[in-house]
Amino acid sequence: MGYKKTSVNDIAVASGISKAAVFHYFGSKKALYFYLIEHGGALVLEEFHSRWDDTSTDFFNRVLSSARVKVAFIHAHPPVLAFLGSVYFETDPEVIEEVRVLLSQSSAVQNQIALKGTDLSKFKDDVDPQLVLNILLRFAEGYVSPSSRNGETDFDELMREFEASLDLMKRHFYKEEYLP
């Protein structure tokens, strides 16, 4: 729905509280919006840290492991990830600058997860691991984009396709000696 189209009254009704209570606790719609982003992000990070295995040094295994954690989170908390996904596509001038800052911070965390502690020597000499990560992030964006979803999303099917895509990329971007 987006920031602009969602009213404080709608939020209050959906929460079972009064509109006055929303303003009492958050002060403004904008403050509530950023509180929800922060809270949702904290839930995702908590889930991630509880499931993340950082012992793997393989880039594609780390990306796949991260995707599996996200899918598990989606199954457990669909509205939270739907909301956080909508933030990515937010365009309202009242919040866009702050959203951009948050998204750049999120991108830095994703880069750290995929690249820190990863054996980048497996990549062919002419392959930029950061560019590969950017391609994968854009690929994933397409799946979470509101315009790409028709009804219910089968995330298990998407994971199978994602795994096949990672395997394909690994075969083309890794040096021969690192392939099975």
mmCIF file of C-alpha atoms in Angstrom:
data_model
loop_
_atom_site.group_PDB
_atom_site.id
_atom_site.type_symbol
_atom_site.label_atom_id
_atom_site.label_comp_id
_atom_site.label_asym_id
_atom_site.label_seq_id
_atom_site.Cartn_x
_atom_site.Cartn_y
_atom_site.Cartn_z
ATOM 1 C CA MET A 1 0.000 0.000 0.000
ATOM 2 C CA GLY A 2 2.811 2.418 0.807
ATOM 3 C CA TYR A 3 3.406 5.185 3.286
ATOM 4 C CA LYS A 4 1.170 7.815 1.700
ATOM 5 C CA LYS A 5 -1.874 5.583 1.152
ATOM 6 C CA THR A 6 -1.857 4.111 4.656
ATOM 7 C CA SER A 7 -3.701 6.274 7.163
ATOM 8 C CA VAL A 8 -3.144 6.369 10.899
ATOM 9 C CA ASN A 9 -6.826 5.526 11.254
ATOM 10 C CA ASP A 10 -6.324 2.331 9.190
ATOM 11 C CA ILE A 11 -3.366 1.412 11.383
ATOM 12 C CA ALA A 12 -5.337 2.037 14.567
ATOM 13 C CA VAL A 13 -8.306 -0.029 13.385
ATOM 14 C CA ALA A 14 -6.072 -2.910 12.265
ATOM 15 C CA SER A 15 -4.257 -2.794 15.622
ATOM 16 C CA GLY A 16 -7.414 -2.612 17.686
ATOM 17 C CA ILE A 17 -6.410 0.658 19.341
ATOM 18 C CA SER A 18 -7.537 4.246 19.055
ATOM 19 C CA LYS A 19 -5.994 6.735 16.669
ATOM 20 C CA ALA A 20 -5.173 8.884 19.695
ATOM 21 C CA ALA A 21 -3.176 5.993 21.201
ATOM 22 C CA VAL A 22 -1.072 5.757 18.038
ATOM 23 C CA PHE A 23 -0.228 9.457 18.287
ATOM 24 C CA HIS A 24 0.322 9.205 22.037
ATOM 25 C CA TYR A 25 2.927 6.464 21.719
ATOM 26 C CA PHE A 26 4.565 7.445 18.423
ATOM 27 C CA GLY A 27 3.842 11.148 17.981
ATOM 28 C CA SER A 28 3.416 10.944 14.218
ATOM 29 C CA LYS A 29 2.728 8.581 11.361
ATOM 30 C CA LYS A 30 6.331 9.019 10.205
ATOM 31 C CA ALA A 31 7.723 8.050 13.625
ATOM 32 C CA LEU A 32 5.501 4.961 13.666
ATOM 33 C CA TYR A 33 6.633 4.049 10.148
ATOM 34 C CA PHE A 34 10.317 4.171 11.067
ATOM 35 C CA TYR A 35 9.689 2.363 14.336
ATOM 36 C CA LEU A 36 8.072 -0.480 12.365
ATOM 37 C CA ILE A 37 10.994 -0.577 9.933
ATOM 38 C CA GLU A 38 13.481 -0.717 12.813
ATOM 39 C CA HIS A 39 11.481 -3.343 14.689
ATOM 40 C CA GLY A 40 10.982 -5.504 11.584
ATOM 41 C CA GLY A 41 14.661 -5.229 10.711
ATOM 42 C CA ALA A 42 15.612 -6.239 14.243
ATOM 43 C CA LEU A 43 13.375 -9.323 13.976
ATOM 44 C CA VAL A 44 15.020 -10.302 10.687
ATOM 45 C CA LEU A 45 18.527 -9.835 12.135
ATOM 46 C CA GLU A 46 17.617 -11.798 15.260
ATOM 47 C CA GLU A 47 16.347 -14.689 13.137
ATOM 48 C CA PHE A 48 19.372 -14.452 10.899
ATOM 49 C CA HIS A 49 21.873 -14.524 13.760
ATOM 50 C CA SER A 50 20.111 -17.470 15.393
ATOM 51 C CA ARG A 51 20.325 -19.550 12.183
ATOM 52 C CA TRP A 52 23.435 -18.244 10.417
ATOM 53 C CA ASP A 53 26.440 -20.531 10.041
ATOM 54 C CA ASP A 54 29.447 -18.384 9.209
ATOM 55 C CA THR A 55 31.882 -21.304 8.968
ATOM 56 C CA SER A 56 31.422 -21.689 5.206
ATOM 57 C CA THR A 57 33.867 -19.674 3.130
ATOM 58 C CA ASP A 58 32.173 -20.416 -0.203
ATOM 59 C CA PHE A 59 30.453 -17.347 -1.647
ATOM 60 C CA PHE A 60 27.542 -19.194 -3.260
ATOM 61 C CA ASN A 61 26.964 -21.413 -0.209
ATOM 62 C CA ARG A 62 26.803 -18.294 1.973
ATOM 63 C CA VAL A 63 24.321 -16.607 -0.383
ATOM 64 C CA LEU A 64 22.187 -19.760 -0.468
ATOM 65 C CA SER A 65 22.302 -20.122 3.315
ATOM 66 C CA SER A 66 21.256 -16.490 3.707
ATOM 67 C CA ALA A 67 18.356 -16.995 1.284
ATOM 68 C CA ARG A 68 17.197 -20.054 3.216
ATOM 69 C CA VAL A 69 17.148 -18.055 6.452
ATOM 70 C CA LYS A 70 15.048 -15.384 4.711
ATOM 71 C CA VAL A 71 12.576 -17.953 3.387
ATOM 72 C CA ALA A 72 12.256 -19.498 6.858
ATOM 73 C CA PHE A 73 11.540 -16.011 8.184
ATOM 74 C CA ILE A 74 8.956 -15.419 5.447
ATOM 75 C CA HIS A 75 7.155 -18.617 6.433
ATOM 76 C CA ALA A 76 7.213 -17.629 10.112
ATOM 77 C CA HIS A 77 6.412 -13.906 9.723
ATOM 78 C CA PRO A 78 4.922 -13.145 6.273
ATOM 79 C CA PRO A 79 3.506 -9.685 7.125
ATOM 80 C CA VAL A 80 6.840 -8.434 8.475
ATOM 81 C CA LEU A 81 8.792 -9.251 5.352
ATOM 82 C CA ALA A 82 5.951 -7.986 3.138
ATOM 83 C CA PHE A 83 6.109 -4.663 4.978
ATOM 84 C CA LEU A 84 9.907 -4.485 4.792
ATOM 85 C CA GLY A 85 9.733 -5.346 1.097
ATOM 86 C CA SER A 86 7.314 -2.469 0.539
ATOM 87 C CA VAL A 87 9.812 -0.106 2.152
ATOM 88 C CA TYR A 88 12.271 -0.932 -0.607
ATOM 89 C CA PHE A 89 9.838 0.469 -3.178
ATOM 90 C CA GLU A 90 8.737 3.519 -1.165
ATOM 91 C CA THR A 91 8.707 6.799 -3.093
ATOM 92 C CA ASP A 92 6.858 9.238 -0.827
ATOM 93 C CA PRO A 93 8.882 12.478 -0.534
ATOM 94 C CA GLU A 94 8.125 12.701 3.198
ATOM 95 C CA VAL A 95 10.167 9.575 3.971
ATOM 96 C CA ILE A 96 12.270 8.791 0.891
ATOM 97 C CA GLU A 97 15.574 10.279 2.077
ATOM 98 C CA GLU A 98 15.504 8.422 5.397
ATOM 99 C CA VAL A 99 14.459 5.237 3.591
ATOM 100 C CA ARG A 100 17.445 5.562 1.232
ATOM 101 C CA VAL A 101 19.799 5.839 4.196
ATOM 102 C CA LEU A 102 18.285 2.728 5.799
ATOM 103 C CA LEU A 103 18.495 0.801 2.522
ATOM 104 C CA SER A 104 22.165 1.703 2.080
ATOM 105 C CA GLN A 105 22.845 0.449 5.610
ATOM 106 C CA SER A 106 20.972 -2.758 4.799
ATOM 107 C CA SER A 107 23.019 -3.158 1.635
ATOM 108 C CA ALA A 108 26.237 -2.818 3.658
ATOM 109 C CA VAL A 109 25.059 -5.593 6.006
ATOM 110 C CA GLN A 110 24.220 -7.844 3.029
ATOM 111 C CA ASN A 111 27.657 -7.208 1.545
ATOM 112 C CA GLN A 112 29.315 -8.099 4.829
ATOM 113 C CA ILE A 113 27.352 -11.341 5.140
ATOM 114 C CA ALA A 114 28.183 -12.460 1.611
ATOM 115 C CA LEU A 115 31.756 -11.212 1.356
ATOM 116 C CA LYS A 116 33.342 -11.108 4.842
ATOM 117 C CA GLY A 117 35.146 -14.367 5.533
ATOM 118 C CA THR A 118 34.536 -15.590 1.999
ATOM 119 C CA ASP A 119 37.249 -17.202 -0.116
ATOM 120 C CA LEU A 120 37.130 -14.874 -3.106
ATOM 121 C CA SER A 121 40.101 -16.605 -4.743
ATOM 122 C CA LYS A 122 37.658 -19.190 -6.139
ATOM 123 C CA PHE A 123 36.365 -16.635 -8.626
ATOM 124 C CA LYS A 124 37.904 -16.447 -12.063
ATOM 125 C CA ASP A 125 40.384 -13.579 -12.281
ATOM 126 C CA ASP A 126 38.114 -11.461 -14.491
ATOM 127 C CA VAL A 127 35.030 -11.816 -12.248
ATOM 128 C CA ASP A 128 34.192 -9.128 -9.694
ATOM 129 C CA PRO A 129 32.525 -10.796 -6.656
ATOM 130 C CA GLN A 130 30.816 -7.515 -5.721
ATOM 131 C CA LEU A 131 29.221 -7.357 -9.166
ATOM 132 C CA VAL A 132 28.033 -10.968 -8.804
ATOM 133 C CA LEU A 133 26.496 -10.070 -5.443
ATOM 134 C CA ASN A 134 24.807 -7.024 -6.988
ATOM 135 C CA ILE A 135 23.351 -9.228 -9.749
ATOM 136 C CA LEU A 136 21.990 -11.646 -7.144
ATOM 137 C CA LEU A 137 20.468 -8.829 -5.101
ATOM 138 C CA ARG A 138 18.744 -7.389 -8.195
ATOM 139 C CA PHE A 139 17.555 -10.884 -9.075
ATOM 140 C CA ALA A 140 16.027 -11.261 -5.609
ATOM 141 C CA GLU A 141 14.465 -7.767 -5.868
ATOM 142 C CA GLY A 142 12.451 -8.931 -8.845
ATOM 143 C CA TYR A 143 10.920 -11.694 -6.765
ATOM 144 C CA VAL A 144 9.877 -9.427 -3.925
ATOM 145 C CA SER A 145 8.697 -6.574 -6.129
ATOM 146 C CA PRO A 146 4.968 -5.969 -5.650
ATOM 147 C CA SER A 147 4.522 -5.817 -9.430
ATOM 148 C CA SER A 148 6.011 -9.295 -9.880
ATOM 149 C CA ARG A 149 3.645 -11.027 -7.450
ATOM 150 C CA ASN A 150 0.301 -12.408 -8.527
ATOM 151 C CA GLY A 151 -1.465 -13.646 -5.421
ATOM 152 C CA GLU A 152 0.446 -16.068 -3.250
ATOM 153 C CA THR A 153 4.157 -16.518 -3.867
ATOM 154 C CA ASP A 154 5.557 -20.034 -3.743
ATOM 155 C CA PHE A 155 8.847 -19.294 -2.013
ATOM 156 C CA ASP A 156 9.842 -22.952 -2.012
ATOM 157 C CA GLU A 157 9.636 -22.978 -5.812
ATOM 158 C CA LEU A 158 11.532 -19.702 -5.953
ATOM 159 C CA MET A 159 14.239 -21.227 -3.748
ATOM 160 C CA ARG A 160 14.602 -24.176 -6.139
ATOM 161 C CA GLU A 161 15.026 -21.748 -9.019
ATOM 162 C CA PHE A 162 17.427 -19.613 -6.970
ATOM 163 C CA GLU A 163 19.536 -22.676 -6.115
ATOM 164 C CA ALA A 164 19.682 -23.647 -9.800
ATOM 165 C CA SER A 165 20.693 -20.073 -10.671
ATOM 166 C CA LEU A 166 23.445 -20.096 -8.047
ATOM 167 C CA ASP A 167 24.718 -23.407 -9.391
ATOM 168 C CA LEU A 168 24.771 -21.976 -12.914
ATOM 169 C CA MET A 169 26.646 -18.882 -11.758
ATOM 170 C CA LYS A 170 29.113 -20.944 -9.773
ATOM 171 C CA ARG A 171 29.927 -23.044 -12.852
ATOM 172 C CA HIS A 172 30.561 -19.904 -14.896
ATOM 173 C CA PHE A 173 32.232 -17.624 -12.373
ATOM 174 C CA TYR A 174 34.453 -20.020 -10.381
ATOM 175 C CA LYS A 175 37.800 -21.366 -11.529
ATOM 176 C CA GLU A 176 37.722 -24.989 -12.781
ATOM 177 C CA GLU A 177 39.581 -26.376 -9.771
ATOM 178 C CA TYR A 178 36.763 -25.290 -7.430
ATOM 179 C CA LEU A 179 33.980 -27.006 -9.337
ATOM 180 C CA PRO A 180 32.669 -30.470 -8.454
#
